[in-house]
Coordinates of C-alpha atoms in Angstrom, one line a residue:
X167 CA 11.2 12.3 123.1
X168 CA 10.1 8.9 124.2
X169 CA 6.4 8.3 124.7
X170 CA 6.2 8.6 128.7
X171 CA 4.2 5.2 128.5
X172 CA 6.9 3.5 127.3
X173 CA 9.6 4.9 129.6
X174 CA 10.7 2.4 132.0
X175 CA 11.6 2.6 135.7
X176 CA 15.0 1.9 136.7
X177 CA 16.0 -1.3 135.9
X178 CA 16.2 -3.8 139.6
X179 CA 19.5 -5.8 140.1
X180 CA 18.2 -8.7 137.4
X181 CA 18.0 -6.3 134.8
X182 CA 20.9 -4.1 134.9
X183 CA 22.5 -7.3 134.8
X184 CA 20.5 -8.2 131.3
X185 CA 22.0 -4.7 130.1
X186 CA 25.5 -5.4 131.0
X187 CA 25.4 -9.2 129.2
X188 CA 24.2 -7.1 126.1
X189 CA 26.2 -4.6 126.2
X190 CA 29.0 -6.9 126.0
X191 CA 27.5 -9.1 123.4
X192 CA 27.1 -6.2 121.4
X193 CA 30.9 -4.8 121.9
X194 CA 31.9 -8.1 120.8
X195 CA 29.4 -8.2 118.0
X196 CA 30.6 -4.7 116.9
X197 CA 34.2 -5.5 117.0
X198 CA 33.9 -8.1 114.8
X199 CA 32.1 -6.3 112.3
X200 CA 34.3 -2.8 112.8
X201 CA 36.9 -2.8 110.1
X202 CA 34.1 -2.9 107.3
X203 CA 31.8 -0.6 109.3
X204 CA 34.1 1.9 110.8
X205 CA 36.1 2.6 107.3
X206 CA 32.2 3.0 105.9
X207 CA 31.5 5.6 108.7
X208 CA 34.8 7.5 108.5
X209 CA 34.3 7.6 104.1
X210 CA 30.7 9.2 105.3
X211 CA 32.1 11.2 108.0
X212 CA 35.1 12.6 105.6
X213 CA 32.4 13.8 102.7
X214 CA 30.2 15.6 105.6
X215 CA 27.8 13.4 106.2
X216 CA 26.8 11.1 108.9
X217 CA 26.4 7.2 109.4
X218 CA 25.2 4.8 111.9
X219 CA 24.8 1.0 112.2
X220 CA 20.6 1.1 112.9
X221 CA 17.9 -1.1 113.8
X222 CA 17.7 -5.0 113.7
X223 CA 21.7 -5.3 113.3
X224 CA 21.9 -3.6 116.5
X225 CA 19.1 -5.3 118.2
X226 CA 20.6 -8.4 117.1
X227 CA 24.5 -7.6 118.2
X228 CA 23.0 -6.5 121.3
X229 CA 21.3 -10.2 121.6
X230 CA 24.6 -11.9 120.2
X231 CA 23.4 -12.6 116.6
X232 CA 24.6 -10.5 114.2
X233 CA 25.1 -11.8 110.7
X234 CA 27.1 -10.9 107.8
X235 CA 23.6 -8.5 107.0
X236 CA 24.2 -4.9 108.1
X237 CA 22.1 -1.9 107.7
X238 CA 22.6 1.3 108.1
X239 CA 21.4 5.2 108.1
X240 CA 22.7 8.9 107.2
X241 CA 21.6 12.4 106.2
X242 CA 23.4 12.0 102.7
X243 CA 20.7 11.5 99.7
X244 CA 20.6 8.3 97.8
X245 CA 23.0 10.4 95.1
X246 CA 25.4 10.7 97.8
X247 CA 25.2 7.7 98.8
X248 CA 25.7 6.3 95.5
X249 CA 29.4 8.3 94.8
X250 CA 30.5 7.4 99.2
X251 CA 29.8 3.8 98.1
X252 CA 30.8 3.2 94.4
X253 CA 34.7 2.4 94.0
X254 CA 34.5 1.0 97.7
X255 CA 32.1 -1.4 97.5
X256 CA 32.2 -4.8 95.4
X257 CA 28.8 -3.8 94.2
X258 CA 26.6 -1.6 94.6
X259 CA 22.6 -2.0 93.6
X260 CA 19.9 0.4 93.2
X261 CA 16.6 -1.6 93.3
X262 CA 15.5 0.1 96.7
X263 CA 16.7 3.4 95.8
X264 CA 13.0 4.7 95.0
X265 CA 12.8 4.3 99.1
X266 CA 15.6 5.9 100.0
X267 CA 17.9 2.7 99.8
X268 CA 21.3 1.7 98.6
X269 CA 22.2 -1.7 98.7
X270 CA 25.9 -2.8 98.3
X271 CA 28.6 -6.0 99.2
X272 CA 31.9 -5.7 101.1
X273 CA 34.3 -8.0 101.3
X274 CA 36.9 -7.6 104.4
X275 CA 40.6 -8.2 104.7
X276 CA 40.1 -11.8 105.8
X277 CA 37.9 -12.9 103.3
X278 CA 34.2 -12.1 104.9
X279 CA 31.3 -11.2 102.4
X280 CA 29.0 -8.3 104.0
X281 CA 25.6 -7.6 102.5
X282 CA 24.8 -3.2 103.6
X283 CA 22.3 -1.4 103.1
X284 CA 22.2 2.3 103.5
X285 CA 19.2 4.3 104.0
X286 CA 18.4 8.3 104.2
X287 CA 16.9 9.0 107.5
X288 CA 13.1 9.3 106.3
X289 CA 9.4 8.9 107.6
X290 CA 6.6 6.7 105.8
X291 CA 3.0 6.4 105.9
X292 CA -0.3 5.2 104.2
X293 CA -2.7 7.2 103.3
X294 CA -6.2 5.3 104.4
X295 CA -6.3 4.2 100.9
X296 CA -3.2 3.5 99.7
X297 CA -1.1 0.0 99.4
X298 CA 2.1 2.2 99.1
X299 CA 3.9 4.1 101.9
X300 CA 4.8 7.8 100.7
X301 CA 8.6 8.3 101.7
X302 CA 10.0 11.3 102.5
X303 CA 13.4 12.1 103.7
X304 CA 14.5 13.3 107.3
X305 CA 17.3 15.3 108.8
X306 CA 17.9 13.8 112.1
X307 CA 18.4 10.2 113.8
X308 CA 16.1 10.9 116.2
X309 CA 13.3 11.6 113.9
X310 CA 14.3 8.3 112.1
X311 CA 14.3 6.1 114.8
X312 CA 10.8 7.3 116.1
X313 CA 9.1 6.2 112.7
X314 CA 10.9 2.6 113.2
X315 CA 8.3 -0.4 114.4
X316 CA 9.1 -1.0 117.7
X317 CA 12.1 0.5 120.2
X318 CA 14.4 -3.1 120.1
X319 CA 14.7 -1.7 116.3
X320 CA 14.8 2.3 117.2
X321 CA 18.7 2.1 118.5
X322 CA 21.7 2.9 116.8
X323 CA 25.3 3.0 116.9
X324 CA 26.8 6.4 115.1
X325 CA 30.1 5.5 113.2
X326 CA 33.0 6.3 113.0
X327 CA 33.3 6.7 117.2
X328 CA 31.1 4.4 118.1
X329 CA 28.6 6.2 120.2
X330 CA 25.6 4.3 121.3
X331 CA 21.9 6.3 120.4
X332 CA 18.7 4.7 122.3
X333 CA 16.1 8.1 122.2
X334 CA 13.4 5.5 122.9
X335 CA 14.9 2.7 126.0
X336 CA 15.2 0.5 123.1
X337 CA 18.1 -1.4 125.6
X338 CA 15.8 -1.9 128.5
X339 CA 13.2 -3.0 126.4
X340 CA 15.5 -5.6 125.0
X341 CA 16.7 -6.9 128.3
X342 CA 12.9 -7.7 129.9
X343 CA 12.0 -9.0 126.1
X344 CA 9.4 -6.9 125.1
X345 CA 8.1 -5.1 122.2
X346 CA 7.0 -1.4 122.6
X347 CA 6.4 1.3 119.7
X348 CA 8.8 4.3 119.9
X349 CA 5.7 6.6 119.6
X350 CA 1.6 5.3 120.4
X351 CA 1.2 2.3 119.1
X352 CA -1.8 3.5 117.3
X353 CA 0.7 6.4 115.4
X354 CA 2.9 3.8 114.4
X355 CA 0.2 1.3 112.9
X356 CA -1.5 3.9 111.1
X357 CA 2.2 4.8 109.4
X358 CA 2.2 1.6 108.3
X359 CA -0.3 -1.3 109.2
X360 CA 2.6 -4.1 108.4
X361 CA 3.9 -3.4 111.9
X362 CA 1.4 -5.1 113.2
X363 CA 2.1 -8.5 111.6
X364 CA 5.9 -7.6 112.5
X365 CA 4.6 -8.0 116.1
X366 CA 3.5 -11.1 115.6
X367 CA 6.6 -12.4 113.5
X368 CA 9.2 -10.8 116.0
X369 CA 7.2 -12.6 118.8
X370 CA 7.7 -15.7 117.4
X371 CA 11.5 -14.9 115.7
X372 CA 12.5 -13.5 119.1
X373 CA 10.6 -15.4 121.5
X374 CA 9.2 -11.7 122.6
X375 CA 6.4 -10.9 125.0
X376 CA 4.1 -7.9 123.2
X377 CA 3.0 -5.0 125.2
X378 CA -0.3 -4.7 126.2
X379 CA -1.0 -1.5 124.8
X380 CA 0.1 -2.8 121.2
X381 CA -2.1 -5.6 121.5
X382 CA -4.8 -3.4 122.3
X383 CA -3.7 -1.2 119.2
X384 CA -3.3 -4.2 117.3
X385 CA -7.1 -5.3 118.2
X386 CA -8.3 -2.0 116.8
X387 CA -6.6 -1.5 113.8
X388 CA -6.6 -4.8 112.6
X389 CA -8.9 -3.9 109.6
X390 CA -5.7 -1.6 108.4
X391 CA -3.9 -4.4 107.1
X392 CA -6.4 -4.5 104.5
X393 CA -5.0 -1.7 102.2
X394 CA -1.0 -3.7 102.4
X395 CA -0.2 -5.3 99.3
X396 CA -0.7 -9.1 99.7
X397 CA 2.8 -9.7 99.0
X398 CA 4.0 -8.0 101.7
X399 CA 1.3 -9.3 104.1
X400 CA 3.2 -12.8 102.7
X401 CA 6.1 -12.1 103.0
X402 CA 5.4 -11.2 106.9
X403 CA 3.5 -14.5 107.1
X404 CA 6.6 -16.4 106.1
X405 CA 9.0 -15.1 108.4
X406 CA 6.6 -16.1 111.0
X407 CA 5.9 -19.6 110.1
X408 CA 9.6 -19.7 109.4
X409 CA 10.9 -18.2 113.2
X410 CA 11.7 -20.8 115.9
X411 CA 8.4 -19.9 117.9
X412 CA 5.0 -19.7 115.0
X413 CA 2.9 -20.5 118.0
X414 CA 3.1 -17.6 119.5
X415 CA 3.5 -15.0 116.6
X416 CA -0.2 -17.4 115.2
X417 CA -1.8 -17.0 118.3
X418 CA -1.0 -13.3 118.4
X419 CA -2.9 -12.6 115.0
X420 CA -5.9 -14.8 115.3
X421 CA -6.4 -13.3 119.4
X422 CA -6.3 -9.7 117.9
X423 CA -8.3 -10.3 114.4
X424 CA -5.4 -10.1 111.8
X425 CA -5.7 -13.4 111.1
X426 CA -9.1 -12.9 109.8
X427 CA -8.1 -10.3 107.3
X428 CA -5.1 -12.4 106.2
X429 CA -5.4 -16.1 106.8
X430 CA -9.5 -16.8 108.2
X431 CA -9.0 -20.3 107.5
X432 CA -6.7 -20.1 110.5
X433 CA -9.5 -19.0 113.1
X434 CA -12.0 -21.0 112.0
X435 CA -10.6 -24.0 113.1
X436 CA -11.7 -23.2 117.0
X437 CA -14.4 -24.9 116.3
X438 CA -16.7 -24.4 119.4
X439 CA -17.2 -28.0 121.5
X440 CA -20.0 -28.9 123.6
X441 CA -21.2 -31.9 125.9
X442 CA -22.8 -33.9 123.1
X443 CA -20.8 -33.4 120.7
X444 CA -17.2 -33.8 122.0
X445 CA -13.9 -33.7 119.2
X446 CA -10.4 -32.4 119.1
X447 CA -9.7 -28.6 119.4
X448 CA -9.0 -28.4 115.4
X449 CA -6.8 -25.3 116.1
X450 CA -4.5 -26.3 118.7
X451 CA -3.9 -29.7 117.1
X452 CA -3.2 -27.5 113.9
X453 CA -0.7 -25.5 115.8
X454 CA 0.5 -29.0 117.4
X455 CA 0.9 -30.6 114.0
X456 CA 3.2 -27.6 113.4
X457 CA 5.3 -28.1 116.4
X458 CA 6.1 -31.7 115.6
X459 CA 6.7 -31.3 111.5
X460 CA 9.3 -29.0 113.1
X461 CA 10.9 -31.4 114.9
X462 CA 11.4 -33.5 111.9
X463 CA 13.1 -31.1 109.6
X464 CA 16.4 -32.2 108.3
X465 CA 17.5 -29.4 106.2
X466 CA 16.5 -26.6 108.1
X467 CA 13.1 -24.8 108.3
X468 CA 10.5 -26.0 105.5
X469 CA 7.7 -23.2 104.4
X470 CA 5.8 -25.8 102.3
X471 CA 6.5 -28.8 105.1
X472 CA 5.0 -26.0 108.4
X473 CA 2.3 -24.6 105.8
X474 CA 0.8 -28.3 104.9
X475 CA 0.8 -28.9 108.7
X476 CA -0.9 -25.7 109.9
X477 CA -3.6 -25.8 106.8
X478 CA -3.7 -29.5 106.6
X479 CA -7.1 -29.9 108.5
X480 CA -8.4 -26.0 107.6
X481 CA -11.4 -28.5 105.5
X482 CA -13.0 -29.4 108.7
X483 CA -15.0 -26.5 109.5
X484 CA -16.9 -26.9 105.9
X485 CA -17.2 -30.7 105.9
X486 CA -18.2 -30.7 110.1
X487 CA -21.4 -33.0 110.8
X488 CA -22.7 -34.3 113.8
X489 CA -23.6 -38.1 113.5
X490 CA -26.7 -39.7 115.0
X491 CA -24.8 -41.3 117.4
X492 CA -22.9 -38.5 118.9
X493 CA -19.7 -38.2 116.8
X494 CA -18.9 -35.4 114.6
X495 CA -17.1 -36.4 111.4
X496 CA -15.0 -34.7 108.8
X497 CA -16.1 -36.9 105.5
X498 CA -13.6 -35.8 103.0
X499 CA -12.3 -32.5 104.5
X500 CA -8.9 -33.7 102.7
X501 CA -10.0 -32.6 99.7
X502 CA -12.0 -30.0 100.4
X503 CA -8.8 -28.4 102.4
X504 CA -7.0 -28.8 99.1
X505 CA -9.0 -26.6 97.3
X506 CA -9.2 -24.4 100.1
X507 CA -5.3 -24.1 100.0
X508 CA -5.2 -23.6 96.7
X509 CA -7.7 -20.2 97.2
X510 CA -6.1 -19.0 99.7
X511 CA -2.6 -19.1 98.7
X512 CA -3.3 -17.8 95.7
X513 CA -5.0 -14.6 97.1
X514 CA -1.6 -14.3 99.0
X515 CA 0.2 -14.6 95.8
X516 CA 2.7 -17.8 96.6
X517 CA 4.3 -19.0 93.6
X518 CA 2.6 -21.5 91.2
X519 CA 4.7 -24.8 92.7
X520 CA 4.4 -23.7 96.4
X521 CA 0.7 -23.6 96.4
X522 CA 0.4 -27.2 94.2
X523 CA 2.7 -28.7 96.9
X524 CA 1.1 -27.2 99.6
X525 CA -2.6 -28.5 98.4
X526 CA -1.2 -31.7 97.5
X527 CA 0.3 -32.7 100.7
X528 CA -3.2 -31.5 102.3
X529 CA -5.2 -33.3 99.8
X530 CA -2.9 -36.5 100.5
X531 CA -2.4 -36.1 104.3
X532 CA -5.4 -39.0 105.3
X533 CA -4.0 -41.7 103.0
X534 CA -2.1 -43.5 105.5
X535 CA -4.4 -44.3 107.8
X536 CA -6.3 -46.7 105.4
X537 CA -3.4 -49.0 105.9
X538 CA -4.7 -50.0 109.0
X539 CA -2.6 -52.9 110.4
X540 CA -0.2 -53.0 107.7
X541 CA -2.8 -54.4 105.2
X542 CA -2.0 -52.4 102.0
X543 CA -1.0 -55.0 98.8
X544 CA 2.0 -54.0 97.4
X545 CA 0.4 -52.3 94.9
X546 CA -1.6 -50.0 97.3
X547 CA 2.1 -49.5 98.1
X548 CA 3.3 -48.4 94.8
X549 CA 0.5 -46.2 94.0
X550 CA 1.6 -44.3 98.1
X551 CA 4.7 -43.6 95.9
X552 CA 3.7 -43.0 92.8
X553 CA 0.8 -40.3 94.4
X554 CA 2.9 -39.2 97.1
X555 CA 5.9 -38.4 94.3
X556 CA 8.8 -36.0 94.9
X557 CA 6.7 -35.0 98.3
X558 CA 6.8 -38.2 99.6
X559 CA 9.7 -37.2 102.2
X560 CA 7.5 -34.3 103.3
X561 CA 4.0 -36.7 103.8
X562 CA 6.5 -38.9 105.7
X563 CA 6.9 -35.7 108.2
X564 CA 3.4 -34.6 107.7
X565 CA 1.8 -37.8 108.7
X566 CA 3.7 -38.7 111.4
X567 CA 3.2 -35.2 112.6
X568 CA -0.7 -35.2 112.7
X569 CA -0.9 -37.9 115.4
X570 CA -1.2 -35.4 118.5
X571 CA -3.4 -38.3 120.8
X572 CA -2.3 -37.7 124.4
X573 CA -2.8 -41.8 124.4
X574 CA 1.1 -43.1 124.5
X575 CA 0.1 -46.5 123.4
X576 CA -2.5 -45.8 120.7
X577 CA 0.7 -43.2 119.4
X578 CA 2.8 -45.9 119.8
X579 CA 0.7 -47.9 117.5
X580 CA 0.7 -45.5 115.0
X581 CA 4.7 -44.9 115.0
X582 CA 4.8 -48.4 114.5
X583 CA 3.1 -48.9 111.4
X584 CA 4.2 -46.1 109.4
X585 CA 7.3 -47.5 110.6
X586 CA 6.2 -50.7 108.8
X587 CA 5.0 -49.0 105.9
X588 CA 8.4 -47.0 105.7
X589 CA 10.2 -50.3 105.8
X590 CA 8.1 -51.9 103.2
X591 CA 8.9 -49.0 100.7
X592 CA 12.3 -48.8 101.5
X593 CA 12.3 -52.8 100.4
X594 CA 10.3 -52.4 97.0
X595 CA 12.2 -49.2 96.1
X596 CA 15.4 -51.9 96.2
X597 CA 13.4 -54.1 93.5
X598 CA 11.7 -52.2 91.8
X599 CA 13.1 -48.1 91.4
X600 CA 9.5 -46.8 93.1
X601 CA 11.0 -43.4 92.9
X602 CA 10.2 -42.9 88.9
X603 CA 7.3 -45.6 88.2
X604 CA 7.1 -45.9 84.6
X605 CA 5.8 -48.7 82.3
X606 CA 7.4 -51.7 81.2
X607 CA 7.2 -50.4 77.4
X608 CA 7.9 -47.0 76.3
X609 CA 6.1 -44.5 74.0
X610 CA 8.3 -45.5 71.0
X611 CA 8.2 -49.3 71.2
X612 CA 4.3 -48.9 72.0
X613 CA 4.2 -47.5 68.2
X614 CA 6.4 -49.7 67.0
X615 CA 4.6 -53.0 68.6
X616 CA 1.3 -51.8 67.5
X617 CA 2.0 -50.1 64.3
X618 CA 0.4 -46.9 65.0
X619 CA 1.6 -43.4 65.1
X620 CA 1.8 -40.9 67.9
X621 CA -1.7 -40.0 69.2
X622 CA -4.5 -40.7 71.7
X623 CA -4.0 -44.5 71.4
X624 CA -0.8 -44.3 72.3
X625 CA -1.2 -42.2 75.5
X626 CA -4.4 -44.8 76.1
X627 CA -2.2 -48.3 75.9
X628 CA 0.3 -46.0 78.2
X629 CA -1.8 -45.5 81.1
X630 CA -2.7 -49.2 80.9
X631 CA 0.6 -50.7 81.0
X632 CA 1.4 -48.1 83.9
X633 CA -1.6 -49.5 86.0
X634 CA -0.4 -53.0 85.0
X635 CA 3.1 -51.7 86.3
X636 CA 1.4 -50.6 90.0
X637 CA -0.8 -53.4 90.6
X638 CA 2.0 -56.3 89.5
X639 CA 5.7 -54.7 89.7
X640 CA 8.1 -55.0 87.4
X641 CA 7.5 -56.8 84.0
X642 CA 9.6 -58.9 81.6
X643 CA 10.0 -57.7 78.2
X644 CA 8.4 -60.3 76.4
X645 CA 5.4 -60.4 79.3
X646 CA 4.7 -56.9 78.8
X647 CA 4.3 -57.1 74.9
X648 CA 2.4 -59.7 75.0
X649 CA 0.0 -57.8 78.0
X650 CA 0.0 -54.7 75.0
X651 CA -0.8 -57.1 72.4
X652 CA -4.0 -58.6 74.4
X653 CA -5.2 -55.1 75.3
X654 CA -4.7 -54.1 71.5
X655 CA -7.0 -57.1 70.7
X656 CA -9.4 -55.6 73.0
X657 CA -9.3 -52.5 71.6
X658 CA -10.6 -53.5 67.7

């Protein structure tokens, strides 16, 4: 039965009319999608077993989103699962099996590719110290749905006929956009702590309000997310910087103390201000910065673009003095953020190249502003490039992004040059190639000019002729022997 906190009172004019423009979204939704999933359910239905379309995919047809991504659950064991599926599907794969799962792909009459997944109705939980949840199999929907995360996932749809299940006023829920446990929320985070991180990451994918009695719960329990694997605690964190709304789901976990378990570089940054000593609220310009690099993505959403811009300043708190004349300053927080970065990811087990981008773009993300008024030489320029390298596109974003000054003309100002320095590059990347710097004079004709085999000299006559390359441009030939020659010289 639902919790009787959770039950709501009969939905006013505005809402029943919510419900009706789901309802029909998800009809339309579940029409599209019926051919694959009906001849699924009947296959189930004909072996004695049942099926029904569960969770997000129909929390999403009931908001008007469902993908090509289905998932589903049934009494039948993974076993049985496995002989329903194989000779129907177009594969079938087993890697989830261990938790009840069944993954397989469809392909329909007209050509569309469905990824499903089928799982046994079960129940999970942690024990208080264990970083695995202990599956063990149901025998109704009902009980399955109560042990899902919140009641916009606890709905289902039972197949073949088509017969809506919401134990747990999952719908209503939906239509006033709120997130509500199908049990206490305190029974539900202690099955598995994760959920509370999903509350964050559906606030911000869904653009959700969270109830104030999973706050609450959230508040207390937050030290429970310290026995879930860091991977998963990543993979959480993802989804959330990657959602249309991290704002929200960030505020959520720094106001209720998960982001001190997970991320405490992230809190940190509200530094406190006072009178005297007067600066920039680090944490909302962090979460500013974030806002704007999003608004500059071309390709879709970035994770190592958003992370550089929410970590990019997480140096200040370390590096924070207050000056003798009343201003607080950040001396080299740039660097010290990058190393930060570096620790942090790496607890949180990001791969090798996300965390080296990620610290490099923090590490990088002040260089700009000693161009001042366009003063760089051109081979300040070069070296930009050369340092900036394959990320250069994304300190492009990253920089213009971290100008959050409510001052229109001082922004102005600052559009303006990087626009200048964006215009200079573009002009010496047409003379000189900027994207792959590179000495005039190769390894080989370095050993063959000199006489000497490969070794240190070689790499040491290198780097020369690659700074002679970034403060000059481009040499001839004959120029840059003779430059190798009259280091050589130098060298006896």
């Amino acid at each position: 039965m639902p919790n009787a906190n959770n039950v709501s009172q009969s939905p006013t004019s505005a809402e029943a009319s919510a419900l009706s423009q789901a309802q029909r979204r998800a009809v339309a939704e579940l029409l599209r999608v019926s051919p694959v999933a009906d001849d699924l359910g009947r296959r189930f239905q004909e072996a004695g077993f049942k099926l029904a379309l569960v969770g997000g995919s129909v929390r999403d047809a009931l908001l008007g989103r469902l993908g090509n991504d289905l998932d589903f659950t049934t009494d039948a064991r993974p076993e049985q699962v496995l002989k329903i599926v194989r000779g129907w599907a177009d594969a079938v794969w087993e890697v989830g099996i261990a938790f009840g799962t069944v993954g397989c792909r469809k392909t329909d009459a007209e050509g569309n590719v469905f990824q499903i997944e089928v799982t046994t109705y079960r129940s999970e939980a942690y024990d208080r110290d264990s970083r695995k949840p202990e599956v063990s199999y149901g025998h109704t929907i009902e009980q399955d749905l109560v042990r899902r995360d919140f009641t916009v996932n606890a709905m289902a749809v039972a197949l073949p006929g088509i017969e809506f299940v919401d134990p747990y006023n999952g719908l209503e829920d939906l239509a006033q956009r709120v997130l509500r446990t199908p049990g206490t929320p305190e029974e539900s985070f202690s099955d598995d702590p994760l959920r509370m991180m999903r509350a964050a990451r559906f606030a911000a994918q869904l653009d959700f309000t969270v109830a104030p009695e999973v706050v609450t719960a959230m508040k207390e329990m937050a030290d429970r997310i310290e026995i879930v694997s860091a991977e998963r605690v990543r993979d959480e964190l993802n989804k959330l910087i990657l959602s249309d709304h991290p704002r929200e789901g960030l505020r959520l976990l720094v106001e209720t103390g998960l982001a001190q378990r997970v991320i405490p570089e992230l809190p940190a940054l509200r530094l406190e201000r006072d009178e005297h000593f007067r600066h920039k609220d680090v944490y909302e310009h962090s979460l500013t910065v974030l806002e704007q690099a999003m608004a500059l993505e071309t390709d879709g959403p970035d994770l190592v673009l958003r992370l550089a811009a929410l970590l990019h300043d997480i140096g200040k708190p370390k590096t924070r003095r207050f000056e003798p004349d009343g201003r607080v300053s950040f001396h080299h927080h740039e660097v010290v953020g990058a190393k930060m970065v570096k620790s942090r990811l790496t607890k949180l087990k990001y791969p090798n190249d996300v965390v080296k981008d990620i610290a490099r773009l923090v590490e990088l993300h002040l260089r700009f502003h000693g161009y001042g008024s366009g003063e760089w030489t051109d081979s300040a320029v070069r070296r930009y490039v050369r340092d900036g390298g394959p990320l250069l596109d994304r300190l492009h974003k990253l920089t213009r992004s971290d100008c959050t000054t409510r001052n229109k003309k001082k922004a102005a100002a600052l559009a303006r040059t990087y626009d200048s320095l964006e215009e200079r590059i573009a002009q010496l990347k047409e003379q000189e190639e900027l994207d792959s710097i590179r000495p005039d004079l190769n390894g080989n004709q370095i050993m063959e000019i000199l006489g000497v085999p490969a070794g240190p000299v070689v790499g040491k006559a290198y780097k020369h002729l690659l700074e002679l390359r970034l403060e000059n441009g481009p040499m001839a030939y004959d120029d840059a022997v003779a430059a190798l020659k009259e280091w050589w010289a130098g060298q006896q």
